[in-house]
Coordinates of N, CA and C and ligand atoms in Angstrom, one line a residue:
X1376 N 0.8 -1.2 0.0 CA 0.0 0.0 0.0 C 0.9 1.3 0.0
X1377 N 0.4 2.0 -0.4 CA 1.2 3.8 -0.4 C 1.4 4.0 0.6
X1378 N 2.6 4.6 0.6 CA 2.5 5.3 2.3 C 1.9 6.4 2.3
X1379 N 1.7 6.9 3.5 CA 1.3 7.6 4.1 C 1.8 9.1 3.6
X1380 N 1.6 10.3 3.4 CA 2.2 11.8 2.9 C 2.1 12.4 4.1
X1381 N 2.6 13.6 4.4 CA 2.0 14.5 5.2 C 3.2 15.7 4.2
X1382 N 2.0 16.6 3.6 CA 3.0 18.1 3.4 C 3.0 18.9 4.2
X1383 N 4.3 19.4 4.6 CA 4.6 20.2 5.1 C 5.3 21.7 4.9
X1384 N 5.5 22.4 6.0 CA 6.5 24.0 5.4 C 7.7 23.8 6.1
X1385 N 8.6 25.0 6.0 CA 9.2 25.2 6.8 C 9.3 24.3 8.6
X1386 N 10.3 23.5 8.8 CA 10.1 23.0 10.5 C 10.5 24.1 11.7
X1387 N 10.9 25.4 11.0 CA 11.7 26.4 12.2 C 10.8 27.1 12.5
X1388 N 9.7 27.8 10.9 CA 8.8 28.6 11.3 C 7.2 28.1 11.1
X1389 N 7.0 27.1 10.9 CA 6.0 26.6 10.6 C 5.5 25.9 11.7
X1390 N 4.4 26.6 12.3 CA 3.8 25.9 13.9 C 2.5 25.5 13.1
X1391 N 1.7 25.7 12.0 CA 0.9 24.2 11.9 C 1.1 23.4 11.7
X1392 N 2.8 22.9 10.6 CA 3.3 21.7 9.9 C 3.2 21.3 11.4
X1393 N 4.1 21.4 12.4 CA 4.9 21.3 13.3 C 3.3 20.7 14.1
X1394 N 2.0 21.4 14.5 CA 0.9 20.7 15.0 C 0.4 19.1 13.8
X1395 N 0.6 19.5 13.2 CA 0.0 18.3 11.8 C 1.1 16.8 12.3
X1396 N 2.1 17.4 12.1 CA 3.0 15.9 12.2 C 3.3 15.7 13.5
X1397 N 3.1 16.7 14.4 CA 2.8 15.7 16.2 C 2.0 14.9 15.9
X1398 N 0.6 15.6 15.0 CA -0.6 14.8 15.3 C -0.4 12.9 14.7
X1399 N 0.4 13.2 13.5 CA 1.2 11.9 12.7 C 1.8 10.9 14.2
X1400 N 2.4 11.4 14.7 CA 3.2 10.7 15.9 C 2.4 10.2 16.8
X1401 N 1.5 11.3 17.2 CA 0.4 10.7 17.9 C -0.3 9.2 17.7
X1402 N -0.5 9.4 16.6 CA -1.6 8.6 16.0 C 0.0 6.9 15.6
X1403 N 0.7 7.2 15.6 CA 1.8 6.1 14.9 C 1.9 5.9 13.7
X1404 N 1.3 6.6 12.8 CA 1.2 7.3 11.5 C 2.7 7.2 11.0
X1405 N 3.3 6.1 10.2 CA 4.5 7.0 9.6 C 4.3 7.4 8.7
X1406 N 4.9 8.7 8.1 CA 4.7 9.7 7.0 C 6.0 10.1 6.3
X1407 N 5.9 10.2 4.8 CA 6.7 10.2 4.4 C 6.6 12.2 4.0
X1408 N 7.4 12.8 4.6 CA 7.3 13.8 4.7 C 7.3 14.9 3.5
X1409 N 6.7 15.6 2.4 CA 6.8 16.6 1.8 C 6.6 18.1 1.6
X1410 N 7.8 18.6 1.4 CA 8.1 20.1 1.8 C 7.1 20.7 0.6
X1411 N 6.4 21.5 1.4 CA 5.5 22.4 0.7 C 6.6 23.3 -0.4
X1412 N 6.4 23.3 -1.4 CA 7.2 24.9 -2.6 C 6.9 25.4 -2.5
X1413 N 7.7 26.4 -2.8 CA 7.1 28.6 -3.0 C 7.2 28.6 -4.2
X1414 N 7.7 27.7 -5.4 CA 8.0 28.5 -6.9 C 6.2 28.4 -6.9
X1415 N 6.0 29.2 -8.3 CA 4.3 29.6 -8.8 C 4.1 28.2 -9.2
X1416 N 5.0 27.2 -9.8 CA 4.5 25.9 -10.5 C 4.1 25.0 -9.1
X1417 N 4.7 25.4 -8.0 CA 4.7 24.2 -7.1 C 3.3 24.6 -6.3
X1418 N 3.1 26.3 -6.4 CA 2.1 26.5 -5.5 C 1.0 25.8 -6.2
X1419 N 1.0 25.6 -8.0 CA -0.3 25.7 -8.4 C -0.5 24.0 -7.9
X1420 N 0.4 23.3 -7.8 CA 0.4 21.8 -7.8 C -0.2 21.6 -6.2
X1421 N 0.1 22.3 -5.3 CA -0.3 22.3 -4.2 C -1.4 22.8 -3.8
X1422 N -2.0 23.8 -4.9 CA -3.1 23.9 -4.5 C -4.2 22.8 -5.1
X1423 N -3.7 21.8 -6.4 CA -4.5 20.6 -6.5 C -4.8 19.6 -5.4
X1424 N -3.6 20.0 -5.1 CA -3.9 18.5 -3.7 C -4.9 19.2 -2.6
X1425 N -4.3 20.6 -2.2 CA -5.2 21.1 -0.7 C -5.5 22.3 -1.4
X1426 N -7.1 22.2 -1.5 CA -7.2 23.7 -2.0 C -7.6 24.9 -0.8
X1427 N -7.0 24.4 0.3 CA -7.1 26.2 0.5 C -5.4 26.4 0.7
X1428 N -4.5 25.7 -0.4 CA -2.8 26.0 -0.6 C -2.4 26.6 0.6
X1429 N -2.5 25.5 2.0 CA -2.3 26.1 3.2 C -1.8 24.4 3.6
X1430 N -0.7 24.2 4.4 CA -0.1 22.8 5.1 C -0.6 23.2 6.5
X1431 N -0.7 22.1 7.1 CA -0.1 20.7 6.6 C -1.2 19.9 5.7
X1432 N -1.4 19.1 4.9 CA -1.8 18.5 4.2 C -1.3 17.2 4.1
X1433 N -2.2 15.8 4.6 CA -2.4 14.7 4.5 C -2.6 13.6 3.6
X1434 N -2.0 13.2 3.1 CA -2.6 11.5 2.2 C -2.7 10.5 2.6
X1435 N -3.8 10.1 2.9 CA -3.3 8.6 3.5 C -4.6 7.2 2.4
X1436 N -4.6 6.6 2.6 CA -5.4 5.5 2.0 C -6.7 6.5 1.4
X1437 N -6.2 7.1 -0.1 CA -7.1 7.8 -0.9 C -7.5 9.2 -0.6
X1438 N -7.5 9.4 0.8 CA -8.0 10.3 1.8 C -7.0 11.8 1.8
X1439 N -7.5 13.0 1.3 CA -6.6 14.0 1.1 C -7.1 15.1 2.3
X1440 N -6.4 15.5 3.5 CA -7.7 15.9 4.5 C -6.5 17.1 4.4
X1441 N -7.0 18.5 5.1 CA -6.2 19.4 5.5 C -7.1 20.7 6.2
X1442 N -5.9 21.1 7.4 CA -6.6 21.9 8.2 C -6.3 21.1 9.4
X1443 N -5.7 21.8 10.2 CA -4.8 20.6 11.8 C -5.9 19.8 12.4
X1444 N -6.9 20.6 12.5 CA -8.0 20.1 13.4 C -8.6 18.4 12.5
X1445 N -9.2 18.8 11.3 CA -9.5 17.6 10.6 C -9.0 16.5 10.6
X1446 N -7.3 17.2 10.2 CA -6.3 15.8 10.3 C -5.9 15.2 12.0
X1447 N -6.4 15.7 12.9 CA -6.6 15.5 13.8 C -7.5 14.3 14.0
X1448 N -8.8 14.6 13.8 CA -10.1 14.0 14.1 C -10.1 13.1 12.6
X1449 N -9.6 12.6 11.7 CA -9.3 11.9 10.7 C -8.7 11.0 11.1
X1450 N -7.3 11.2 11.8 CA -6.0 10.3 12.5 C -6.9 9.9 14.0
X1451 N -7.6 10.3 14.5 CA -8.3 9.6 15.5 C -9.1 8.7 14.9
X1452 N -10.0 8.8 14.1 CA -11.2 8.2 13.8 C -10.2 6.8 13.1
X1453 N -9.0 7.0 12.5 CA -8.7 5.8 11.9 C -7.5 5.0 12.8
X1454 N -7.2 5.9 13.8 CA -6.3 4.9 14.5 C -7.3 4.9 16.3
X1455 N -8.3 4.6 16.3 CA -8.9 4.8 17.4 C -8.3 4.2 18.6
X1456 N -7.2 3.6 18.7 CA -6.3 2.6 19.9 C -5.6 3.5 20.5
X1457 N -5.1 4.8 19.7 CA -4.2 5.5 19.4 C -3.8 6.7 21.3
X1458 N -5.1 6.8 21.2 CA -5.2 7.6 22.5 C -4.8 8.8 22.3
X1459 N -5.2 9.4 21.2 CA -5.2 10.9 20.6 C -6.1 11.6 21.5
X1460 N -7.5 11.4 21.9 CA -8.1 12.1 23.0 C -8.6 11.0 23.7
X1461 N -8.9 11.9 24.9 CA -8.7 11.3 26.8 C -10.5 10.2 26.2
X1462 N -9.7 9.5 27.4 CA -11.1 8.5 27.3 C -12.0 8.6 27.5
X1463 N -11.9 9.5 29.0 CA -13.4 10.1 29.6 C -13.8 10.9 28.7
X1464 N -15.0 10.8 29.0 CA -16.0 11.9 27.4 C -16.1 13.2 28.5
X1465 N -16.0 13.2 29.3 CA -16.0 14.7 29.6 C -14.3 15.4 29.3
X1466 N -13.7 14.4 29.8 CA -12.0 15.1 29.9 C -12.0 15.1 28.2
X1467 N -12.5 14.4 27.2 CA -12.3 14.2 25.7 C -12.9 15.5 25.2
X1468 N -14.4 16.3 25.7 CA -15.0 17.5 25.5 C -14.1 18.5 25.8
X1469 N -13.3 18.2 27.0 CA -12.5 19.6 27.4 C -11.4 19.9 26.3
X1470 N -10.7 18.3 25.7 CA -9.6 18.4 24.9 C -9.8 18.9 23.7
X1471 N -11.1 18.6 23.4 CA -11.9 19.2 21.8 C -11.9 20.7 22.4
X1472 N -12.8 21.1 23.1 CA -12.5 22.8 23.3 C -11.2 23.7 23.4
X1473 N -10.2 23.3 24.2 CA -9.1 23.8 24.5 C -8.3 23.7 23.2
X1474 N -8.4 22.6 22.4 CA -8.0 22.5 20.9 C -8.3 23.5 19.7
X1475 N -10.0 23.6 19.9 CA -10.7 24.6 19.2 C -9.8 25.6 19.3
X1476 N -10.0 26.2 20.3 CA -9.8 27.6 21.0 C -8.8 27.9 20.6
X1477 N -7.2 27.2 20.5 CA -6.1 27.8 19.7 C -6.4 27.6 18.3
X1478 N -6.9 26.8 18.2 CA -7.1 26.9 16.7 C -7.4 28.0 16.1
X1479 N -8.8 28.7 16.9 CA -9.3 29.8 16.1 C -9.3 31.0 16.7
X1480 N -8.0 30.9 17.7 CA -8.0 32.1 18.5 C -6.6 32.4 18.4
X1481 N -6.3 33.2 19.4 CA -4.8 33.4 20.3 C -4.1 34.4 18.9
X1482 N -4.8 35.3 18.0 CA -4.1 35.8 16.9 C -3.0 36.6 17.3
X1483 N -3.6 37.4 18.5 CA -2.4 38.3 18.9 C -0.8 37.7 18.9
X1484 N -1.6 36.6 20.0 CA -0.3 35.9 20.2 C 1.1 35.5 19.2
X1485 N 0.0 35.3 18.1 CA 0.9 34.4 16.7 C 1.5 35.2 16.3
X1486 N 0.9 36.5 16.5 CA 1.7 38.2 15.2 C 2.6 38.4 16.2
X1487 N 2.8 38.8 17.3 CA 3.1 39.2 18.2 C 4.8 38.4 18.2
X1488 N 4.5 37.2 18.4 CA 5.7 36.2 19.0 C 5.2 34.8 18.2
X1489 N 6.3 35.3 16.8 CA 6.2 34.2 15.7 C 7.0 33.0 16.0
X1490 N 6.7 32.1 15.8 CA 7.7 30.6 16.0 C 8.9 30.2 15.2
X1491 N 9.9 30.3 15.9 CA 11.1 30.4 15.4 C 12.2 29.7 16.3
X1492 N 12.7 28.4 15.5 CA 13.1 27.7 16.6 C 14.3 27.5 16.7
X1493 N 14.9 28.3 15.5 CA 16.6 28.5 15.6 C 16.8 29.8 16.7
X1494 N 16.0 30.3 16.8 CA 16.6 31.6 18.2 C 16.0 31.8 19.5
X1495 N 16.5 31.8 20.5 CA 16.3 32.4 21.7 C 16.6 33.7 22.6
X1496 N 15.8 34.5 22.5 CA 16.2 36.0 23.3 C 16.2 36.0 25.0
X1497 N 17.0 36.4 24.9 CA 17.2 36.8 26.6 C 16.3 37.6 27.2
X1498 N 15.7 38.3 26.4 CA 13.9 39.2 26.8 C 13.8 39.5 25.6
X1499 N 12.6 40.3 25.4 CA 11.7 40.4 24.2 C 10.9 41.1 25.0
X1500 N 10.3 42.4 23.8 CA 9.4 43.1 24.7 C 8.0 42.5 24.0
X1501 N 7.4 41.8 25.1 CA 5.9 41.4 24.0 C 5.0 42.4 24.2
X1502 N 4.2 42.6 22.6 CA 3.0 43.3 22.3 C 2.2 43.1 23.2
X1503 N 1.4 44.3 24.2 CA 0.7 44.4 24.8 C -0.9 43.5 24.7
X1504 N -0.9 43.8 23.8 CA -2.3 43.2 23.1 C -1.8 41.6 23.0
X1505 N -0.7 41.2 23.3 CA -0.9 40.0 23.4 C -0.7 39.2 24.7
X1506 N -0.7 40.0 26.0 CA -0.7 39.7 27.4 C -2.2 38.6 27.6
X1507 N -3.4 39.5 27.3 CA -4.8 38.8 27.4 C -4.2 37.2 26.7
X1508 N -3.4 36.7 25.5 CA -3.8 35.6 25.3 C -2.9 34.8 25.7
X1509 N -1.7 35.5 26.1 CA -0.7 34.7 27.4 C -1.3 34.1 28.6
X1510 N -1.8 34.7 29.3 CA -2.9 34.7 30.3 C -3.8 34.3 30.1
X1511 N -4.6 33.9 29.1 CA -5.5 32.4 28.8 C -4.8 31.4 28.4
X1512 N -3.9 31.6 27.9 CA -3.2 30.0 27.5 C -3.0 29.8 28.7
X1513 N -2.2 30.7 30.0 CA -1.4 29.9 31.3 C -2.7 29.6 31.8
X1514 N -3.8 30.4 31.8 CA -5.0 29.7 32.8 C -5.6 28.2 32.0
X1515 N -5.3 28.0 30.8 CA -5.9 26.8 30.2 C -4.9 25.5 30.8
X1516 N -4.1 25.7 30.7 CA -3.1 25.0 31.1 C -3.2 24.6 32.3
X1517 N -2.9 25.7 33.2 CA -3.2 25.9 35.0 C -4.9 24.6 35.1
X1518 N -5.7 24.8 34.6 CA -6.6 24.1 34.7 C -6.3 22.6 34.4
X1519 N -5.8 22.5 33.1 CA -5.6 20.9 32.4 C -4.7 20.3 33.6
X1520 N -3.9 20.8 33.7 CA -2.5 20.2 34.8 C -2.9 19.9 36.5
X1521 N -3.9 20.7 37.0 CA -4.1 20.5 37.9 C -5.6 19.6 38.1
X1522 N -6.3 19.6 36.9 CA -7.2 18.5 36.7 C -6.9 17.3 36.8
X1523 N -6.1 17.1 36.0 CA -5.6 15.6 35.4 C -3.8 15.2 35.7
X1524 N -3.5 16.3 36.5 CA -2.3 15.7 37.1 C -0.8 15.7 36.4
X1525 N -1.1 16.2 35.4 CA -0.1 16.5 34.1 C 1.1 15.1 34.5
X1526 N 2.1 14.7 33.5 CA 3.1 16.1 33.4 C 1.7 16.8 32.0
X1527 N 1.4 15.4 30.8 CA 0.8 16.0 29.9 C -0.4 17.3 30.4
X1528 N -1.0 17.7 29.0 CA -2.4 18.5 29.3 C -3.6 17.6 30.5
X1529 N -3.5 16.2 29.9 CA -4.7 15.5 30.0 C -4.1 14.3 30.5
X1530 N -2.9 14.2 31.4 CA -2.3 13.8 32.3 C -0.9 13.0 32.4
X1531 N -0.8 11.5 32.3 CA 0.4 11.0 31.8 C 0.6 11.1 29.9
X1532 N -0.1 10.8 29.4 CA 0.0 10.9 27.9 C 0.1 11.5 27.4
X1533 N 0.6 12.0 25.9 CA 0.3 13.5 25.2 C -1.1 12.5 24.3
X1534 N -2.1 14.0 24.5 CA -3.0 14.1 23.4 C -3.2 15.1 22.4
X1535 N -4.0 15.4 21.2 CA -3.7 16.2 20.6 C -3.9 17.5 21.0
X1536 N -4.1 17.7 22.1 CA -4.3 19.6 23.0 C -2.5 19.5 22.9
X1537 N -1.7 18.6 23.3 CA -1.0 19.0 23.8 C -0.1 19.4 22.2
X1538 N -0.2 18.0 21.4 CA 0.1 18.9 19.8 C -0.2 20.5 19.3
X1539 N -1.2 20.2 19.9 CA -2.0 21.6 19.3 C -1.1 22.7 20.4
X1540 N -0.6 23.0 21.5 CA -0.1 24.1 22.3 C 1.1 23.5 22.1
X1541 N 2.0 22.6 21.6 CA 3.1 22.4 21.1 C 4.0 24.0 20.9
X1542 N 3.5 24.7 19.9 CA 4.4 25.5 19.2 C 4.1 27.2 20.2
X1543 N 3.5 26.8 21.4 CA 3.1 27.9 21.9 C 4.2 28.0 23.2
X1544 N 4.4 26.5 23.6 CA 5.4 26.4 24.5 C 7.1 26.7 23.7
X1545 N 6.8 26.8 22.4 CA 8.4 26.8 21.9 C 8.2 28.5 21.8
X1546 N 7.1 29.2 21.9 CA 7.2 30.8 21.5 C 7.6 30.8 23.0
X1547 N 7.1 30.8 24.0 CA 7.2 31.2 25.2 C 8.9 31.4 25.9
X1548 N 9.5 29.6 25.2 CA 11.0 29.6 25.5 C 12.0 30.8 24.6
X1549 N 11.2 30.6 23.2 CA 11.8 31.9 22.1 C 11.9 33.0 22.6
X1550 N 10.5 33.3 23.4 CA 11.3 35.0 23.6 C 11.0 35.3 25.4
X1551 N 11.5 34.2 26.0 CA 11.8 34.2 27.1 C 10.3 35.0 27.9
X1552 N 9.1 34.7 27.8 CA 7.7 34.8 28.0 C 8.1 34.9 30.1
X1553 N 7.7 35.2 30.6 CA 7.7 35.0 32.0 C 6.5 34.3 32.2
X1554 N 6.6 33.1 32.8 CA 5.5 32.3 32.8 C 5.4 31.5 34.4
X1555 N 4.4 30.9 35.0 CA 4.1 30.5 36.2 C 5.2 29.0 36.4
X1556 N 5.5 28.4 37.4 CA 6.6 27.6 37.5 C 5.6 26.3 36.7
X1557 N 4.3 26.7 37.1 CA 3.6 25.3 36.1 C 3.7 25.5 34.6
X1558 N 3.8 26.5 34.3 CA 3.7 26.6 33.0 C 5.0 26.5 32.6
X1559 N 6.0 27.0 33.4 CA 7.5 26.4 32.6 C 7.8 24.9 32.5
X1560 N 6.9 24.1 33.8 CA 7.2 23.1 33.7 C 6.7 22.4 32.2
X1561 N 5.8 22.9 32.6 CA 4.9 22.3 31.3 C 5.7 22.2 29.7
X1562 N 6.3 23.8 29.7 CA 7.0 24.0 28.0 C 7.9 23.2 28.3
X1563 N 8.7 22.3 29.5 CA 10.0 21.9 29.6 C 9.5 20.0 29.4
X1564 N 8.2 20.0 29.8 CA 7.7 18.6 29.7 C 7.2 18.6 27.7
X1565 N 7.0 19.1 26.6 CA 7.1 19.3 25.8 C 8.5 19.7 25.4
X1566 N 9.1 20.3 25.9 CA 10.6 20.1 25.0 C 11.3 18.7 25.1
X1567 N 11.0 17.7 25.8 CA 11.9 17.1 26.6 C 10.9 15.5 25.4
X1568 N 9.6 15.3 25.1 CA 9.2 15.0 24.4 C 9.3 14.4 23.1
X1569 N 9.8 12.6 23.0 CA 10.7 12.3 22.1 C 10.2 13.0 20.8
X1570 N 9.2 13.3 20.2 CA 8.6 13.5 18.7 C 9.2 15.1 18.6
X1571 N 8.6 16.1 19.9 CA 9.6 17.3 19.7 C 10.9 17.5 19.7
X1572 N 11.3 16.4 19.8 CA 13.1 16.6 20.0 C 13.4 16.0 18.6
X1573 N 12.6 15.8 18.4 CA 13.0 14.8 16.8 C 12.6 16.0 16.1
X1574 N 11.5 16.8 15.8 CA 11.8 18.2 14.8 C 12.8 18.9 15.6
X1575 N 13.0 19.8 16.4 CA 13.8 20.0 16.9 C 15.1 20.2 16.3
X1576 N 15.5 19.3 16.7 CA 16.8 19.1 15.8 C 17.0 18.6 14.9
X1577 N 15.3 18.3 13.9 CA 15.8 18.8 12.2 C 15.7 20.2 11.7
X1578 N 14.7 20.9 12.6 CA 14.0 22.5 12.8 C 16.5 22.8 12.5
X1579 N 17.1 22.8 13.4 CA 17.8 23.5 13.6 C 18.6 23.3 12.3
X1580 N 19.1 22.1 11.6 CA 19.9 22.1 10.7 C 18.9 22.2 9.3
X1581 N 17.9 22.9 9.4 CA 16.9 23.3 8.2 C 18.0 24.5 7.3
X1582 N 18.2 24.3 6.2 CA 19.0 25.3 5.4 C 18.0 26.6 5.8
X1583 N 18.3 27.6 5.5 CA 18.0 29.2 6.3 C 18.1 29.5 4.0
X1584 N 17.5 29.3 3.3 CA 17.5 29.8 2.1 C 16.3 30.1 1.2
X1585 N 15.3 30.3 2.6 CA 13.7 30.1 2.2 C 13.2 31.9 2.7
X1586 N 14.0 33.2 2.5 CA 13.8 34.5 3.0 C 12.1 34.6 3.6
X1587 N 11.2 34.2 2.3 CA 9.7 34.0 2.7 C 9.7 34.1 4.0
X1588 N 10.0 32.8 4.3 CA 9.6 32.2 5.5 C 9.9 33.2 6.7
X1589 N 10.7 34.0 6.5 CA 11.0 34.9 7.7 C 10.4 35.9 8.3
X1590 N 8.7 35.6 8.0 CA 7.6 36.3 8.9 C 6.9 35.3 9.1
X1591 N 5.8 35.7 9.9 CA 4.9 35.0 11.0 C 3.9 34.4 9.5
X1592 N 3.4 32.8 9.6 CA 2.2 32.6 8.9 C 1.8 31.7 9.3
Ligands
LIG2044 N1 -6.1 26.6 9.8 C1 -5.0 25.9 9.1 C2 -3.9 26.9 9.2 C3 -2.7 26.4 8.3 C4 -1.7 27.5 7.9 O1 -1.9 28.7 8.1 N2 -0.6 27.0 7.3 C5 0.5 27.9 6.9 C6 1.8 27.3 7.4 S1 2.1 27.5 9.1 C7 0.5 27.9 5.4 O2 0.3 26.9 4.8 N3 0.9 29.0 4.8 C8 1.0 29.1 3.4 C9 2.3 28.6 2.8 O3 3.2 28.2 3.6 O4 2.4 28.6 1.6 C10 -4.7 24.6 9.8 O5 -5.2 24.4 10.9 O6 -4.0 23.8 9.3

């Protein structure tokens, strides 16, 4: 059978690829990885496969899904063993919301303090307007961890909440965020995370010859 695709961007600045292929690991999904193109021929080919020409984008048995959340709930529905979300249906309702919610929120945050995983600042002045969504992410967190006992969101295991705030804990270490001792623990229980250490340190030897890439998307 074919394997499995997952396209991708950029691993340094690209925090959906980077949510998409946690979610691959999650699930035990192996994927044979492809780098999204910027030339005009490659975008137009990429937008046949995913037409809103946005990664990460998925192939797996016929199945062309895209959009983190779908390929989320796609890679659950087909690897159901997997333990992508918590078992209890209540604790499984909280991990679908808290998932939503970055999904379609936290914009400040993204413009603000872009994911960039070759640098770290010693301080950074963060945009004001993005305190309010620092302070919901630490209270979402504050909640999951003291619920369920962390280290994960949703307790010993990573589920896809914790994919999903993956790339929020790598902004927070980026520009040196001041955060609650729970919530450092937390970014330090995700760095430490065999699948994140595996981008990680392809993130770092990523050639630097893609200029695009060098704003927030
Ligand atoms: N809502 C989408 C957002 C995906 C997205 O914005 N992807 C960015 C990369 S991080 C993208 O494809 N940008 C256009 C490009 O790289 O050509 C999702 O959940 O997957």
């Amino acid at each position: 059978m074919e394997k499995a695709t997952l396209t991708i961007s950029s691993k340094t600045y690209s925090a959906w690829s980077l949510r998409g292929w946690l979610m691959c690991r999650l699930a035990g999904l192996d994927v044979e990885e492809r780098p999204s193109a910027h030339d005009a021929t490659d975008r137009a080919e990429l937008l046949l496969l995913s037409p809103s020409v946005l990664v990460p984008r998925l192939n797996h048995k016929g199945a062309s899904v895209w959009d983190t959340l779908a390929i989320a709930e796609y890679l659950n529905e087909q690897f159901p063993k997997a333990g992508m979300l918590p078992k209890d249906p209540i604790a499984r309702a909280h991990c679908r919301s808290i998932s939503g919610e970055i999904h379609s929120g936290f914009t400040n945050l993204r413009s603000a303090l872009p994911m960039n995983l070759k640098t770290v600042h010693a301080s950074f002045p963060v945009f004001s307007g993005a305190r309010p969504d620092i302070e919901r992410i630490e209270a979402i967190w504050r909640e999951c961890l003291s619920t369920y006992g962390g280290p994960f969101l949703f307790g010993a295991l990573p589920t896809i909440a914790d994919a999903m705030y993956a790339p929020v804990t790598r902004r927070f270490i980026t520009y040196a965020v001041a955060v609650s001792p729970e919530s450092r623990a937390y970014c330090d229980t995700i760095a430490a995370w065999a699948p994140m250490q595996e981008w990680l340190a392809a993130a770092l030897i990523e050639p630097e010859d893609i200029e695009e890439l060098e704003v927030e998307f």
